[in-house]
Tab-separated table of C-alpha atoms in Angstrom:
chain	number	residue	atom	x	y	z
A	1332	UNK	CA	-55.328	36.627	39.085
A	1333	UNK	CA	-52.550	37.649	41.217
A	1334	UNK	CA	-54.272	37.617	44.307
A	1335	UNK	CA	-55.717	34.746	46.666
A	1336	UNK	CA	-59.440	34.708	46.816
A	1337	UNK	CA	-60.917	35.225	50.327
A	1338	UNK	CA	-62.504	32.671	52.279
A	1339	UNK	CA	-65.960	34.262	51.857
A	1340	UNK	CA	-65.397	33.656	48.058
A	1341	UNK	CA	-64.591	30.463	48.308
A	1342	UNK	CA	-67.703	29.486	50.443
A	1343	UNK	CA	-69.698	31.554	47.653
A	1344	UNK	CA	-68.326	29.593	45.042
A	1345	UNK	CA	-69.230	26.052	46.644
A	1346	UNK	CA	-72.917	27.992	46.654
A	1347	UNK	CA	-72.953	28.922	43.408
A	1348	UNK	CA	-73.708	32.580	44.132
A	1349	UNK	CA	-70.483	34.169	43.005
A	1350	UNK	CA	-70.488	36.099	39.608
A	1351	UNK	CA	-69.470	34.254	36.361
A	1352	UNK	CA	-66.508	36.198	35.658
A	1353	UNK	CA	-65.333	35.810	39.341
A	1354	UNK	CA	-66.453	32.130	39.497
A	1355	UNK	CA	-64.017	31.529	36.187
A	1356	UNK	CA	-61.400	33.504	37.814
A	1357	UNK	CA	-61.227	32.006	41.081
A	1358	UNK	CA	-61.536	28.568	39.686
A	1359	UNK	CA	-58.337	28.997	37.263
A	1360	UNK	CA	-56.750	30.118	40.484
A	1361	UNK	CA	-57.587	26.817	42.316
A	1362	UNK	CA	-56.921	24.696	39.305
A	1363	UNK	CA	-53.313	26.141	38.687
A	1364	UNK	CA	-53.242	24.834	41.214
A	1365	UNK	CA	-52.699	26.975	44.424
A	1366	UNK	CA	-51.839	24.930	47.240
A	1367	UNK	CA	-52.989	27.568	49.705
A	1368	UNK	CA	-56.151	28.078	48.626
A	1369	UNK	CA	-56.852	24.371	48.171
A	1370	UNK	CA	-55.956	23.544	51.897
A	1371	UNK	CA	-58.084	26.712	53.096
A	1372	UNK	CA	-61.171	25.893	51.010
A	1373	UNK	CA	-64.090	24.971	52.934
A	1374	UNK	CA	-65.167	21.124	53.126
A	1375	UNK	CA	-67.807	21.373	50.742
A	1376	UNK	CA	-65.699	22.818	48.164
A	1377	UNK	CA	-63.116	20.648	48.915
A	1378	UNK	CA	-65.851	17.622	48.419
A	1379	UNK	CA	-66.651	19.438	45.388
A	1380	UNK	CA	-63.102	19.176	44.110
A	1381	UNK	CA	-62.394	15.560	45.068
A	1382	UNK	CA	-60.110	16.719	47.707
A	1383	UNK	CA	-61.971	14.818	50.475
A	1384	UNK	CA	-63.726	11.694	50.646
A	1385	UNK	CA	-67.228	12.341	52.542
A	1386	UNK	CA	-68.220	11.012	55.753
A	1387	UNK	CA	-71.783	10.640	54.917
A	1388	UNK	CA	-73.613	10.702	51.827
A	1389	UNK	CA	-74.722	14.152	50.858
A	1390	UNK	CA	-78.471	15.133	50.683
A	1391	UNK	CA	-80.000	15.271	47.287
A	1392	UNK	CA	-80.164	18.941	47.675
A	1393	UNK	CA	-76.496	19.457	48.509
A	1394	UNK	CA	-75.812	17.190	45.556
A	1395	UNK	CA	-77.590	19.086	43.184
A	1396	UNK	CA	-75.626	22.405	44.518
A	1397	UNK	CA	-72.511	21.227	44.009
A	1398	UNK	CA	-73.235	19.817	40.771
A	1399	UNK	CA	-74.685	22.892	39.564
A	1400	UNK	CA	-71.814	25.102	40.768
A	1401	UNK	CA	-68.923	23.074	39.234
A	1402	UNK	CA	-71.164	22.943	36.157
A	1403	UNK	CA	-71.167	26.765	36.170
A	1404	UNK	CA	-67.429	26.888	36.509
A	1405	UNK	CA	-66.600	24.513	34.081
A	1406	UNK	CA	-68.892	26.050	31.528
A	1407	UNK	CA	-67.621	29.409	31.972
A	1408	UNK	CA	-64.074	28.522	31.798
A	1409	UNK	CA	-64.733	26.630	28.523
A	1410	UNK	CA	-66.717	29.184	27.332
A	1411	UNK	CA	-63.939	31.454	27.836
A	1412	UNK	CA	-61.635	29.133	26.130
A	1413	UNK	CA	-63.823	28.676	23.410
A	1414	UNK	CA	-63.803	32.572	22.615
A	1415	UNK	CA	-59.957	32.662	22.710
A	1416	UNK	CA	-59.779	29.883	20.324
A	1417	UNK	CA	-62.254	31.444	18.117
A	1418	UNK	CA	-60.560	35.109	18.335
A	1419	UNK	CA	-57.013	32.928	17.109
A	1420	UNK	CA	-58.679	31.430	14.360
A	1421	UNK	CA	-60.056	34.850	13.327
A	1422	UNK	CA	-56.747	36.526	13.570
A	1423	UNK	CA	-55.107	33.688	11.240
A	1424	UNK	CA	-58.041	34.981	8.483
A	1425	UNK	CA	-57.587	38.516	9.220
A	1426	UNK	CA	-53.718	38.069	8.831
A	1427	UNK	CA	-54.147	36.304	5.555
A	1428	UNK	CA	-56.327	39.187	4.077
A	1429	UNK	CA	-53.965	41.658	5.253
A	1430	UNK	CA	-51.112	39.998	3.679
A	1431	UNK	CA	-52.810	39.727	0.425
A	1432	UNK	CA	-54.639	42.935	0.116
A	1433	UNK	CA	-51.708	45.579	0.551
A	1434	UNK	CA	-52.727	48.999	2.605
A	1435	UNK	CA	-56.162	49.050	1.847
A	1436	UNK	CA	-57.026	45.475	3.038
A	1437	UNK	CA	-58.200	46.625	6.661
A	1438	UNK	CA	-61.441	47.901	5.142
A	1439	UNK	CA	-61.949	43.974	3.844
A	1440	UNK	CA	-61.906	42.616	6.958
A	1441	UNK	CA	-65.022	40.629	7.887
A	1442	UNK	CA	-67.601	42.828	10.307
A	1443	UNK	CA	-67.535	39.586	12.354
A	1444	UNK	CA	-63.865	39.633	13.231
A	1445	UNK	CA	-63.589	40.436	17.105
A	1446	UNK	CA	-61.609	43.236	18.468
A	1447	UNK	CA	-59.128	40.838	19.819
A	1448	UNK	CA	-58.501	39.328	16.730
A	1449	UNK	CA	-58.117	42.332	14.633
A	1450	UNK	CA	-55.576	43.544	17.183
A	1451	UNK	CA	-53.556	40.505	16.982
A	1452	UNK	CA	-53.838	40.517	12.968
A	1453	UNK	CA	-52.587	44.055	12.816
A	1454	UNK	CA	-49.587	43.342	15.129
A	1455	UNK	CA	-48.603	40.228	13.239
A	1456	UNK	CA	-49.022	41.732	9.594
A	1457	UNK	CA	-47.132	45.219	11.334
A	1458	UNK	CA	-44.085	42.809	12.510
A	1459	UNK	CA	-44.036	41.239	9.009
A	1460	UNK	CA	-43.192	44.690	7.578
A	1461	UNK	CA	-40.743	46.115	9.641
A	1462	UNK	CA	-37.931	45.306	6.992
A	1463	UNK	CA	-39.697	46.154	4.149
A	1464	UNK	CA	-42.417	48.925	4.877
A	1465	UNK	CA	-41.766	50.799	8.129
A	1466	UNK	CA	-44.535	53.199	7.484
A	1467	UNK	CA	-47.234	51.017	7.327
A	1468	UNK	CA	-45.701	49.124	9.919
A	1469	UNK	CA	-46.336	52.026	12.226
A	1470	UNK	CA	-49.743	52.258	10.704
A	1471	UNK	CA	-50.958	48.718	11.680
A	1472	UNK	CA	-49.320	48.692	15.144
A	1473	UNK	CA	-51.423	52.040	15.600
A	1474	UNK	CA	-54.863	50.441	14.414
A	1475	UNK	CA	-53.912	47.852	16.741
A	1476	UNK	CA	-53.253	50.117	19.769
A	1477	UNK	CA	-56.402	51.624	19.031
A	1478	UNK	CA	-58.470	48.281	18.874
A	1479	UNK	CA	-56.852	47.034	22.073
A	1480	UNK	CA	-58.889	49.971	24.260
A	1481	UNK	CA	-62.373	48.767	23.031
A	1482	UNK	CA	-61.645	45.453	24.568
A	1483	UNK	CA	-64.470	44.025	26.964
A	1484	UNK	CA	-63.056	44.072	30.514
A	1485	UNK	CA	-66.201	41.936	31.573
A	1486	UNK	CA	-65.329	39.485	29.024
A	1487	UNK	CA	-61.717	39.368	29.816
A	1488	UNK	CA	-61.155	40.812	33.045
A	1489	UNK	CA	-59.393	44.269	33.513
A	1490	UNK	CA	-56.095	42.975	34.242
A	1491	UNK	CA	-55.980	40.913	30.922
A	1492	UNK	CA	-56.999	43.721	29.192
A	1493	UNK	CA	-54.430	46.106	30.299
A	1494	UNK	CA	-52.058	43.179	29.208
A	1495	UNK	CA	-53.727	43.081	25.576
A	1496	UNK	CA	-53.199	46.977	25.893
A	1497	UNK	CA	-49.535	46.836	27.054
A	1498	UNK	CA	-48.436	44.348	24.189
A	1499	UNK	CA	-50.130	46.450	21.755
A	1500	UNK	CA	-48.894	49.846	22.587
A	1501	UNK	CA	-45.206	47.955	23.135
A	1502	UNK	CA	-45.267	47.044	19.587
A	1503	UNK	CA	-46.719	50.392	18.614
A	1504	UNK	CA	-43.540	52.037	20.472
A	1505	UNK	CA	-41.193	49.670	18.569
A	1506	UNK	CA	-42.643	50.436	15.226
A	1507	UNK	CA	-42.147	54.166	15.737
A	1508	UNK	CA	-38.386	53.326	16.910
A	1509	UNK	CA	-37.807	51.559	13.809
A	1510	UNK	CA	-39.192	54.392	12.011
A	1511	UNK	CA	-36.760	56.773	13.529
A	1512	UNK	CA	-39.625	58.518	15.395
A	1513	UNK	CA	-37.785	57.680	18.958
A	1514	UNK	CA	-39.486	60.432	20.869
A	1515	UNK	CA	-43.149	58.891	19.843
A	1516	UNK	CA	-41.674	55.426	20.637
A	1517	UNK	CA	-40.927	56.528	23.938
A	1518	UNK	CA	-44.149	58.091	24.888
A	1519	UNK	CA	-45.685	54.674	23.509
A	1520	UNK	CA	-43.392	52.367	25.410
A	1521	UNK	CA	-44.148	54.529	28.506
A	1522	UNK	CA	-48.013	53.888	28.106
A	1523	UNK	CA	-47.028	50.145	27.342
A	1524	UNK	CA	-45.063	50.339	30.771
A	1525	UNK	CA	-48.135	51.545	32.632
A	1526	UNK	CA	-50.801	49.358	31.294
A	1527	UNK	CA	-48.375	46.577	32.222
A	1528	UNK	CA	-48.168	47.781	35.942
A	1529	UNK	CA	-51.815	48.036	35.991
A	1530	UNK	CA	-52.315	44.182	34.372
A	1531	UNK	CA	-51.234	40.497	35.379
A	1532	UNK	CA	-47.528	41.562	35.521
A	1533	UNK	CA	-46.876	38.699	33.044
A	1534	UNK	CA	-43.237	37.896	33.361
A	1535	UNK	CA	-43.302	36.820	29.606
A	1536	UNK	CA	-44.836	40.129	28.662
A	1537	UNK	CA	-42.708	42.109	30.654
A	1538	UNK	CA	-39.486	40.682	29.072
A	1539	UNK	CA	-40.668	41.426	25.645
A	1540	UNK	CA	-41.193	45.053	27.193
A	1541	UNK	CA	-37.665	45.266	28.432
A	1542	UNK	CA	-36.297	44.109	25.207
A	1543	UNK	CA	-37.928	46.889	23.316
A	1544	UNK	CA	-37.014	49.201	25.998
A	1545	UNK	CA	-33.200	48.039	25.504
A	1546	UNK	CA	-33.585	48.795	21.632
A	1547	UNK	CA	-35.024	52.053	22.096
A	1548	UNK	CA	-32.457	52.921	24.721
A	1549	UNK	CA	-29.782	51.586	22.341
A	1550	UNK	CA	-31.081	53.549	19.590
A	1551	UNK	CA	-30.938	56.795	21.812
A	1552	UNK	CA	-27.298	55.747	22.325
A	1553	UNK	CA	-28.007	54.680	26.333
A	1554	UNK	CA	-25.824	51.631	25.843
A	1555	UNK	CA	-25.322	51.309	29.811
A	1556	UNK	CA	-29.218	51.295	30.192
A	1557	UNK	CA	-30.399	49.151	27.163
A	1558	UNK	CA	-27.432	46.343	28.938
A	1559	UNK	CA	-29.148	46.736	32.192
A	1560	UNK	CA	-32.643	46.279	30.740
A	1561	UNK	CA	-31.382	43.113	29.352
A	1562	UNK	CA	-30.303	41.576	32.688
A	1563	UNK	CA	-33.975	40.288	33.651
A	1564	UNK	CA	-34.199	39.110	30.114
A	1565	UNK	CA	-31.171	36.980	30.307
A	1566	UNK	CA	-32.434	35.750	33.780
A	1567	UNK	CA	-35.631	34.636	32.376
A	1568	UNK	CA	-34.663	32.970	29.349
A	1569	UNK	CA	-31.888	30.963	31.454
A	1570	UNK	CA	-34.505	29.869	33.969
A	1571	UNK	CA	-36.528	28.737	30.833
A	1572	UNK	CA	-34.012	26.874	29.515
A	1573	UNK	CA	-34.110	28.354	26.390
A	1574	UNK	CA	-30.465	28.947	25.880
A	1575	UNK	CA	-30.631	30.182	22.366
A	1576	UNK	CA	-32.500	33.117	23.440
A	1577	UNK	CA	-30.231	33.545	26.370
A	1578	UNK	CA	-27.513	33.672	24.023
A	1579	UNK	CA	-29.603	36.113	21.671
A	1580	UNK	CA	-29.708	38.646	24.769
A	1581	UNK	CA	-26.010	37.971	25.444
A	1582	UNK	CA	-25.219	38.891	21.956
A	1583	UNK	CA	-27.191	42.152	22.341
A	1584	UNK	CA	-25.521	43.079	25.710
A	1585	UNK	CA	-22.297	42.614	23.763
A	1586	UNK	CA	-22.952	44.834	20.988
A	1587	UNK	CA	-24.226	47.370	23.234
A	1588	UNK	CA	-20.810	46.923	25.639
A	1589	UNK	CA	-18.707	47.584	22.071
A	1590	UNK	CA	-20.761	50.604	20.996
A	1591	UNK	CA	-19.806	52.211	24.213
A	1592	UNK	CA	-16.221	51.541	23.476
A	1593	UNK	CA	-15.736	48.697	25.715
A	1594	UNK	CA	-14.292	46.213	22.980
A	1595	UNK	CA	-12.760	44.052	25.455
A	1596	UNK	CA	-16.364	43.221	27.264
A	1597	UNK	CA	-17.880	43.416	24.015
A	1598	UNK	CA	-15.527	40.380	22.576
A	1599	UNK	CA	-15.971	38.296	25.565
A	1600	UNK	CA	-19.779	38.586	25.877
A	1601	UNK	CA	-20.262	37.990	22.104
A	1602	UNK	CA	-18.324	35.259	22.267
A	1603	UNK	CA	-20.288	33.515	25.144
A	1604	UNK	CA	-23.218	34.492	23.148
A	1605	UNK	CA	-22.309	33.137	20.114
A	1606	UNK	CA	-21.420	29.822	21.967
A	1607	UNK	CA	-25.350	29.264	22.887
A	1608	UNK	CA	-26.785	30.473	20.006
A	1609	UNK	CA	-28.549	27.612	17.760
A	1610	UNK	CA	-27.820	28.592	14.091
A	1611	UNK	CA	-30.529	26.600	13.133
A	1612	UNK	CA	-33.310	28.648	14.585
A	1613	UNK	CA	-32.004	31.727	13.518
A	1614	UNK	CA	-28.846	31.939	11.192
A	1615	UNK	CA	-28.973	35.666	10.635
A	1616	UNK	CA	-28.395	36.139	14.031
A	1617	UNK	CA	-25.462	33.999	14.476
A	1618	UNK	CA	-23.687	35.681	10.826
A	1619	UNK	CA	-24.573	39.041	12.599
A	1620	UNK	CA	-23.024	38.082	16.376
A	1621	UNK	CA	-19.670	36.630	14.261
A	1622	UNK	CA	-19.413	39.690	12.071
A	1623	UNK	CA	-19.629	41.731	15.130
A	1624	UNK	CA	-17.291	39.863	17.255
A	1625	UNK	CA	-14.462	40.057	14.350
A	1626	UNK	CA	-15.538	43.978	13.938
A	1627	UNK	CA	-14.459	44.480	17.805
A	1628	UNK	CA	-11.408	42.674	17.428
A	1629	UNK	CA	-10.187	44.644	14.456
A	1630	UNK	CA	-11.127	47.875	16.007
A	1631	UNK	CA	-9.039	46.995	19.216
A	1632	UNK	CA	-6.072	46.347	17.072
A	1633	UNK	CA	-6.485	42.506	17.402
A	1634	UNK	CA	-5.901	41.453	13.857
A	1635	UNK	CA	-4.445	38.030	14.321
A	1636	UNK	CA	-7.218	36.786	16.586
A	1637	UNK	CA	-9.871	38.530	13.900
A	1638	UNK	CA	-7.885	36.028	11.152
A	1639	UNK	CA	-8.327	33.090	13.005
A	1640	UNK	CA	-11.720	33.790	14.212
A	1641	UNK	CA	-12.913	34.604	10.631
A	1642	UNK	CA	-12.207	30.917	9.812
A	1643	UNK	CA	-13.285	29.534	12.979
A	1644	UNK	CA	-16.635	31.015	12.260
A	1645	UNK	CA	-17.049	30.927	8.510
A	1646	UNK	CA	-19.846	28.346	9.031
A	1647	UNK	CA	-21.975	31.481	10.428
A	1648	UNK	CA	-20.631	34.080	7.693
A	1649	UNK	CA	-21.528	32.013	4.914
A	1650	UNK	CA	-25.273	32.979	5.676
A	1651	UNK	CA	-24.379	36.744	4.749
A	1652	UNK	CA	-28.061	37.743	4.476
A	1653	UNK	CA	-27.659	39.786	1.496
A	1654	UNK	CA	-24.889	41.768	-1.129
A	1655	UNK	CA	-24.623	44.586	1.694
A	1656	UNK	CA	-23.441	42.009	4.107
A	1657	UNK	CA	-21.103	40.334	1.627
A	1658	UNK	CA	-19.413	43.840	0.914
A	1659	UNK	CA	-19.088	44.389	4.851
A	1660	UNK	CA	-17.431	40.943	5.058
A	1661	UNK	CA	-15.274	41.734	2.716
A	1662	UNK	CA	-14.429	44.885	4.083
A	1663	UNK	CA	-13.376	43.372	7.226
A	1664	UNK	CA	-11.068	41.056	5.411
A	1665	UNK	CA	-9.394	44.045	4.115
A	1666	UNK	CA	-8.826	45.829	7.517
A	1667	UNK	CA	-7.355	42.474	8.754
A	1668	UNK	CA	-4.828	42.236	5.890
A	1669	UNK	CA	-4.147	46.096	6.229
A	1670	UNK	CA	-3.935	45.453	9.841
A	1671	UNK	CA	-1.386	42.682	9.218
A	1672	UNK	CA	0.862	44.496	6.986
A	1673	UNK	CA	-0.276	42.712	3.634
A	1674	UNK	CA	-0.971	46.275	2.298
A	1675	UNK	CA	-0.738	45.064	-1.291
A	1676	UNK	CA	-3.538	42.335	-0.692
A	1677	UNK	CA	-5.400	44.829	1.271
A	1678	UNK	CA	-5.301	47.631	-1.236
A	1679	UNK	CA	-6.817	45.108	-4.081
A	1680	UNK	CA	-9.539	44.059	-1.289
A	1681	UNK	CA	-10.722	47.827	-0.765
A	1682	UNK	CA	-10.547	48.593	-4.554
A	1683	UNK	CA	-13.382	45.765	-4.779
A	1684	UNK	CA	-15.384	46.857	-1.700
A	1685	UNK	CA	-15.438	50.541	-2.592
A	1686	UNK	CA	-16.812	49.808	-6.092
A	1687	UNK	CA	-19.182	47.298	-4.633
A	1688	UNK	CA	-20.680	49.840	-2.238
A	1689	UNK	CA	-21.186	52.231	-4.878
A	1690	UNK	CA	-23.109	49.808	-6.900
A	1691	UNK	CA	-25.514	49.398	-4.083
A	1692	UNK	CA	-25.880	53.248	-3.297
A	1693	UNK	CA	-23.953	53.184	0.029
A	1694	UNK	CA	-21.777	56.289	-0.677
A	1695	UNK	CA	-21.079	56.975	2.555
A	1696	UNK	CA	-19.262	53.560	3.498
A	1697	UNK	CA	-17.842	53.967	-0.299
A	1698	UNK	CA	-16.049	56.650	0.824
A	1699	UNK	CA	-14.981	55.208	4.378
A	1700	UNK	CA	-13.535	52.513	2.292
A	1701	UNK	CA	-11.728	55.084	0.109
A	1702	UNK	CA	-9.830	56.267	3.573
A	1703	UNK	CA	-8.983	53.113	4.032
A	1704	UNK	CA	-7.767	52.459	0.327
A	1705	UNK	CA	-5.862	55.478	0.860
A	1706	UNK	CA	-3.949	54.255	4.235
A	1707	UNK	CA	-2.977	51.062	2.092
A	1708	UNK	CA	-1.622	53.336	-0.735
A	1709	UNK	CA	0.147	55.231	1.707
A	1710	UNK	CA	1.795	52.209	3.546
A	1711	UNK	CA	3.165	51.429	0.047
A	1712	UNK	CA	4.604	54.906	-0.378
A	1713	UNK	CA	2.146	55.848	-3.076
A	1714	UNK	CA	1.643	59.143	-1.711
A	1715	UNK	CA	0.310	60.595	-5.402
A	1716	UNK	CA	-2.869	57.962	-5.717
A	1717	UNK	CA	-3.656	58.307	-1.593
A	1718	UNK	CA	-3.852	62.075	-2.593
A	1719	UNK	CA	-6.403	61.594	-5.349
A	1720	UNK	CA	-8.261	58.875	-3.620
A	1721	UNK	CA	-8.494	61.218	-0.584
A	1722	UNK	CA	-9.723	64.112	-2.439
A	1723	UNK	CA	-12.768	61.823	-4.341
A	1724	UNK	CA	-13.910	60.999	-0.900
A	1725	UNK	CA	-13.876	64.196	0.345
A	1726	UNK	CA	-16.330	65.414	-2.653
A	1727	UNK	CA	-18.333	62.395	-1.697
A	1728	UNK	CA	-18.652	63.577	1.792
A	1729	UNK	CA	-19.570	66.827	1.061
A	1730	UNK	CA	-21.890	66.194	-1.336
A	1731	UNK	CA	-23.608	63.835	0.879
A	1732	UNK	CA	-23.931	66.612	3.623
A	1733	UNK	CA	-22.944	64.743	6.601
A	1734	UNK	CA	-22.970	66.077	9.700
A	1735	UNK	CA	-20.762	69.336	11.020
A	1736	UNK	CA	-18.405	67.273	13.377
A	1737	UNK	CA	-17.631	64.525	10.418
A	1738	UNK	CA	-17.208	66.939	7.701
A	1739	UNK	CA	-14.761	69.070	9.781
A	1740	UNK	CA	-12.512	65.681	10.125
A	1741	UNK	CA	-12.862	65.406	6.360
A	1742	UNK	CA	-11.764	68.959	5.740
A	1743	UNK	CA	-8.729	68.837	8.185
A	1744	UNK	CA	-7.588	65.332	6.274
A	1745	UNK	CA	-8.345	66.778	2.897
A	1746	UNK	CA	-6.077	70.006	3.868
A	1747	UNK	CA	-3.252	67.622	5.079
A	1748	UNK	CA	-2.982	66.170	1.413
A	1749	UNK	CA	-3.429	69.226	-0.307
A	1750	UNK	CA	-0.423	70.406	1.636
A	1751	UNK	CA	1.496	67.169	1.408
A	1752	UNK	CA	1.555	66.805	5.314
A	1753	UNK	CA	-0.805	63.640	5.755
A	1754	UNK	CA	0.015	60.718	7.705
A	1755	UNK	CA	-1.176	57.675	7.995
A	1756	UNK	CA	-2.184	58.231	11.673
A	1757	UNK	CA	-4.592	61.032	10.476
A	1758	UNK	CA	-6.264	58.767	7.741
A	1759	UNK	CA	-6.482	55.737	10.209
A	1760	UNK	CA	-7.927	58.652	12.718
A	1761	UNK	CA	-10.356	60.231	10.347
A	1762	UNK	CA	-11.653	56.429	8.904
A	1763	UNK	CA	-12.088	55.364	12.566
A	1764	UNK	CA	-14.129	58.326	13.713
A	1765	UNK	CA	-16.369	58.176	10.825
A	1766	UNK	CA	-17.094	54.688	11.720
A	1767	UNK	CA	-18.163	55.887	15.235
A	1768	UNK	CA	-20.018	58.487	14.736
A	1769	UNK	CA	-22.540	56.255	12.570
A	1770	UNK	CA	-23.200	54.676	16.052
A	1771	UNK	CA	-22.804	57.810	18.420
A	1772	UNK	CA	-23.641	61.129	16.520
A	1773	UNK	CA	-22.607	62.965	19.434
A	1774	UNK	CA	-19.071	62.318	19.201
A	1775	UNK	CA	-16.558	64.924	18.997
A	1776	UNK	CA	-13.304	64.792	16.777
A	1777	UNK	CA	-10.383	64.888	18.709
A	1778	UNK	CA	-7.707	65.406	16.023
A	1779	UNK	CA	-4.784	63.839	18.172
A	1780	UNK	CA	-2.791	63.003	14.679
A	1781	UNK	CA	-2.418	66.939	14.263
A	1782	UNK	CA	-1.062	67.421	17.674
A	1783	UNK	CA	2.447	66.258	16.956
A	1784	UNK	CA	4.794	64.206	14.128
A	1785	UNK	CA	3.536	61.110	13.230
A	1786	UNK	CA	5.310	58.083	15.491
């Protein structure tokens, strides 16, 4: 409960005339403990709780009343705790059924499984499927949100039920976000926020909600709002002494700053976050943070620093987490060599990376790498080879039916090569634009390299 009980309620508790639900809530509040309420408690209740020494022995009738009151209070608390433990046990069993039974497993759950247990099991299984099956992730989170609306307010209390509903709808919103259904994600997270405001306003629950709201804002390219949402999250983890999660939050804030185009701030915040991480708890996060730190250095032209940090963070980057990430890291090495003037070495790396992306079906990234390769070839005076590579890349982009703004940039570059008027600056501008438009589809191509001679 969030409010202090009244003096009348404290008196009623000592006489044993409160309802069982309210008796349980007031006892929980007192035993938290709440010093203010314990100090204001009437003498019989203070005697009952052992806070006062009796000046005289209570009568047998008073003694029996005190015993009955405390017995009922303890009994209802214990009964509630037993119920919650039972629901947690049922949730674990239900999760096993969902893990083993596939998409139709929900029908196999025992009829004895409680609503709270079902909600928890569906949410846990939904989260497990976020990288494997986004469609089923949404389906299970939707089930959980619907079940949350059936929870008994008389058993859990209206405010706690709102907490459960807030959590279920928040995770539903996140599942929609993972599936790129951003409008539905916003609606579900909006419902979660309304439920939260009607509940206990538990701080840990709000932190989870803020994290998901920040993720949605970032997917909507609202990077400034996303970073602001995380300020309270960072404060919570810092006060809690969980430096790993505080570091994780800083890493997200650094990513959003970089995505918004503020590479300097992104680099600074990423470095601070990476220093706070415990790689044993999340090696994948450490790897992603190190990669993006080096990427922002490369994008801002700080190639020598990027090369040094590539070595410093090699232990994090060793856990690449799959073939695609390995190719991405190799591509960064090529861009670093190209930026440092090692064009021959960069050419070899870009050929390797282009082939690697094609093998794993990442044809858009293979075509961008082809532009990097063309830049390396031009830097070595191999204009004919560069032209052939760009024409092949342009054909790939056309077949992929990329968005209009990106395609216009590619066509401009293709025409420049066909007219033998292409420059290194043109290639670099188009390649950079295609990388950025992945993050922000609303970008417009400026074509500055076409406005005057290459310098």
